[in-house]
């Protein structure tokens, strides 16, 4: 088997976020590095979206199962905070999948996270910007609740971090 970083990343597209099953860990941006050594040892580095995220152990085990399923037995999966996660790490494909799932994707930001971007969110159903933040506390730490005044839908936003 010809193991390359690109091949491993393609395999890891199968591993989905357990809370948002349309989003791969690659598109979520929690896979922060893949290395393949000369002796075909695969090292996958991951970072949690939040410190203490309860899903990280599950995601790590799912990465290990996926590697094994594809015949890769010589691997190490590391959970590390060396490259902290932020919402800018979401891929464009991941942002689109969030919207299709009914979650408003977080806006991209430069350097400083302004609380204004948490309050002004585009509705994932009708694309209206006529929305209100109902509560910054959603069903998980990474989501907030909003209401669209145009289509009258409640929706969640994946919080910018």
Short mmCIF file of C-alpha atoms in Angstrom, two decimals:
data_model
loop_
_atom_site.label_atom_id
_atom_site.label_comp_id
_atom_site.label_asym_id
_atom_site.label_seq_id
_atom_site.Cartn_x
_atom_site.Cartn_y
_atom_site.Cartn_z
CA UNK A 1 0.00 0.00 0.00
CA UNK A 2 1.32 3.42 -0.97
CA UNK A 3 0.77 5.56 2.11
CA UNK A 4 0.84 9.31 1.69
CA UNK A 5 -0.47 12.19 3.78
CA UNK A 6 -3.11 12.88 1.11
CA UNK A 7 -4.24 9.22 1.12
CA UNK A 8 -4.60 9.20 4.91
CA UNK A 9 -6.56 12.48 4.85
CA UNK A 10 -8.91 10.96 2.25
CA UNK A 11 -9.47 7.93 4.50
CA UNK A 12 -10.12 10.21 7.47
CA UNK A 13 -12.94 11.94 5.55
CA UNK A 14 -14.98 8.91 6.70
CA UNK A 15 -14.64 9.92 10.35
CA UNK A 16 -17.56 12.17 11.25
CA UNK A 17 -18.14 14.46 14.20
CA UNK A 18 -20.47 12.47 16.49
CA UNK A 19 -22.55 15.58 17.24
CA UNK A 20 -22.72 16.79 13.61
CA UNK A 21 -22.62 13.62 11.48
CA UNK A 22 -22.44 15.48 8.15
CA UNK A 23 -19.08 16.99 9.09
CA UNK A 24 -15.83 15.06 8.79
CA UNK A 25 -13.05 15.63 11.29
CA UNK A 26 -10.89 16.77 8.37
CA UNK A 27 -13.43 19.45 7.37
CA UNK A 28 -13.96 20.39 11.02
CA UNK A 29 -10.22 21.11 11.23
CA UNK A 30 -9.48 18.96 14.28
CA UNK A 31 -7.01 16.84 12.28
CA UNK A 32 -4.02 19.16 12.57
CA UNK A 33 -1.35 16.96 11.04
CA UNK A 34 -0.63 13.67 9.32
CA UNK A 35 2.85 12.23 8.88
CA UNK A 36 3.94 9.01 7.19
CA UNK A 37 7.46 7.81 8.02
CA UNK A 38 9.77 5.86 5.72
CA UNK A 39 8.72 2.62 7.44
CA UNK A 40 5.01 3.49 6.82
CA UNK A 41 4.26 4.46 10.42
CA UNK A 42 1.30 6.85 10.33
CA UNK A 43 1.01 9.61 12.91
CA UNK A 44 -2.23 11.58 13.14
CA UNK A 45 -2.37 14.69 15.32
CA UNK A 46 -5.70 16.01 16.55
CA UNK A 47 -6.83 18.93 18.70
CA UNK A 48 -10.15 19.30 20.52
CA UNK A 49 -12.57 22.06 19.58
CA UNK A 50 -12.99 22.82 23.29
CA UNK A 51 -10.86 21.85 26.26
CA UNK A 52 -12.71 18.99 27.91
CA UNK A 53 -14.82 18.23 24.83
CA UNK A 54 -16.57 14.95 25.72
CA UNK A 55 -16.53 13.74 22.11
CA UNK A 56 -12.73 13.79 21.68
CA UNK A 57 -12.08 10.29 23.06
CA UNK A 58 -14.77 8.93 20.79
CA UNK A 59 -13.32 10.78 17.77
CA UNK A 60 -9.81 9.53 18.54
CA UNK A 61 -11.04 5.94 18.72
CA UNK A 62 -12.98 6.42 15.48
CA UNK A 63 -9.78 7.62 13.74
CA UNK A 64 -8.00 4.49 15.03
CA UNK A 65 -10.83 2.20 13.84
CA UNK A 66 -10.81 3.83 10.41
CA UNK A 67 -7.06 3.37 10.01
CA UNK A 68 -7.35 -0.29 11.06
CA UNK A 69 -10.32 -0.87 8.74
CA UNK A 70 -8.12 0.21 5.84
CA UNK A 71 -5.30 -2.15 6.84
CA UNK A 72 -3.11 0.39 8.61
CA UNK A 73 -1.87 -1.24 11.81
CA UNK A 74 1.28 0.80 12.40
CA UNK A 75 -0.06 4.14 13.66
CA UNK A 76 -0.13 6.66 16.50
CA UNK A 77 -3.01 9.06 17.12
CA UNK A 78 -2.08 12.01 19.34
CA UNK A 79 -4.42 14.45 21.04
CA UNK A 80 -2.50 17.69 21.36
CA UNK A 81 -3.04 21.37 22.10
CA UNK A 82 0.06 22.39 20.08
CA UNK A 83 -2.16 23.87 17.37
CA UNK A 84 -5.31 25.05 19.17
CA UNK A 85 -8.54 24.77 17.24
CA UNK A 86 -10.47 27.83 16.12
CA UNK A 87 -13.48 28.11 13.85
CA UNK A 88 -11.34 29.51 11.01
CA UNK A 89 -10.02 25.94 10.60
CA UNK A 90 -13.40 24.81 9.20
CA UNK A 91 -13.06 24.07 5.49
CA UNK A 92 -15.39 25.67 2.94
CA UNK A 93 -16.88 22.23 2.32
CA UNK A 94 -17.43 21.89 6.07
CA UNK A 95 -19.13 25.28 6.24
CA UNK A 96 -21.48 24.23 3.44
CA UNK A 97 -22.27 20.93 5.19
CA UNK A 98 -23.10 22.84 8.40
CA UNK A 99 -25.52 25.06 6.50
CA UNK A 100 -27.17 22.06 4.80
CA UNK A 101 -27.52 20.45 8.25
CA UNK A 102 -29.37 23.56 9.50
CA UNK A 103 -26.50 25.06 11.51
CA UNK A 104 -25.30 28.53 10.69
CA UNK A 105 -21.56 28.29 10.03
CA UNK A 106 -19.36 30.64 12.03
CA UNK A 107 -18.05 33.64 10.12
CA UNK A 108 -14.35 33.87 9.43
CA UNK A 109 -12.52 36.55 11.37
CA UNK A 110 -9.07 38.12 11.45
CA UNK A 111 -7.03 38.06 14.64
CA UNK A 112 -9.64 39.42 17.08
CA UNK A 113 -12.95 37.70 17.71
CA UNK A 114 -15.61 40.40 18.04
CA UNK A 115 -18.78 39.47 19.96
CA UNK A 116 -20.74 41.26 17.24
CA UNK A 117 -20.22 38.27 14.94
CA UNK A 118 -21.99 36.02 17.45
CA UNK A 119 -25.07 38.25 17.43
CA UNK A 120 -25.39 38.86 13.66
CA UNK A 121 -25.83 35.48 12.02
CA UNK A 122 -27.18 34.59 8.58
CA UNK A 123 -30.08 32.13 8.69
CA UNK A 124 -29.07 28.74 7.24
CA UNK A 125 -32.63 28.20 5.90
CA UNK A 126 -33.42 31.45 4.03
CA UNK A 127 -30.09 33.36 4.10
CA UNK A 128 -31.72 36.32 5.84
CA UNK A 129 -29.60 38.47 8.11
CA UNK A 130 -32.72 39.58 10.00
CA UNK A 131 -31.95 37.29 12.93
CA UNK A 132 -31.72 37.58 16.70
CA UNK A 133 -29.47 35.84 19.18
CA UNK A 134 -31.79 34.08 21.64
CA UNK A 135 -29.08 32.61 23.86
CA UNK A 136 -25.34 32.03 23.56
CA UNK A 137 -25.94 28.63 25.20
CA UNK A 138 -26.98 25.86 22.84
CA UNK A 139 -27.26 22.10 23.30
CA UNK A 140 -23.47 21.83 23.28
CA UNK A 141 -20.67 24.25 24.22
CA UNK A 142 -19.92 24.98 20.58
CA UNK A 143 -23.43 26.18 19.60
CA UNK A 144 -25.68 29.17 20.22
CA UNK A 145 -29.42 29.61 19.55
CA UNK A 146 -30.87 32.16 17.11
CA UNK A 147 -34.24 33.10 15.61
CA UNK A 148 -34.90 34.22 12.03
CA UNK A 149 -37.47 37.01 11.83
CA UNK A 150 -38.10 36.30 8.12
CA UNK A 151 -38.74 32.55 7.94
CA UNK A 152 -39.68 32.30 11.66
CA UNK A 153 -37.27 29.41 12.27
CA UNK A 154 -35.14 28.78 15.34
CA UNK A 155 -31.66 27.66 14.39
CA UNK A 156 -28.30 26.96 15.94
CA UNK A 157 -25.00 28.55 15.07
CA UNK A 158 -21.69 26.78 15.35
CA UNK A 159 -19.96 29.42 17.49
CA UNK A 160 -16.97 31.31 16.20
CA UNK A 161 -13.94 30.66 18.39
#
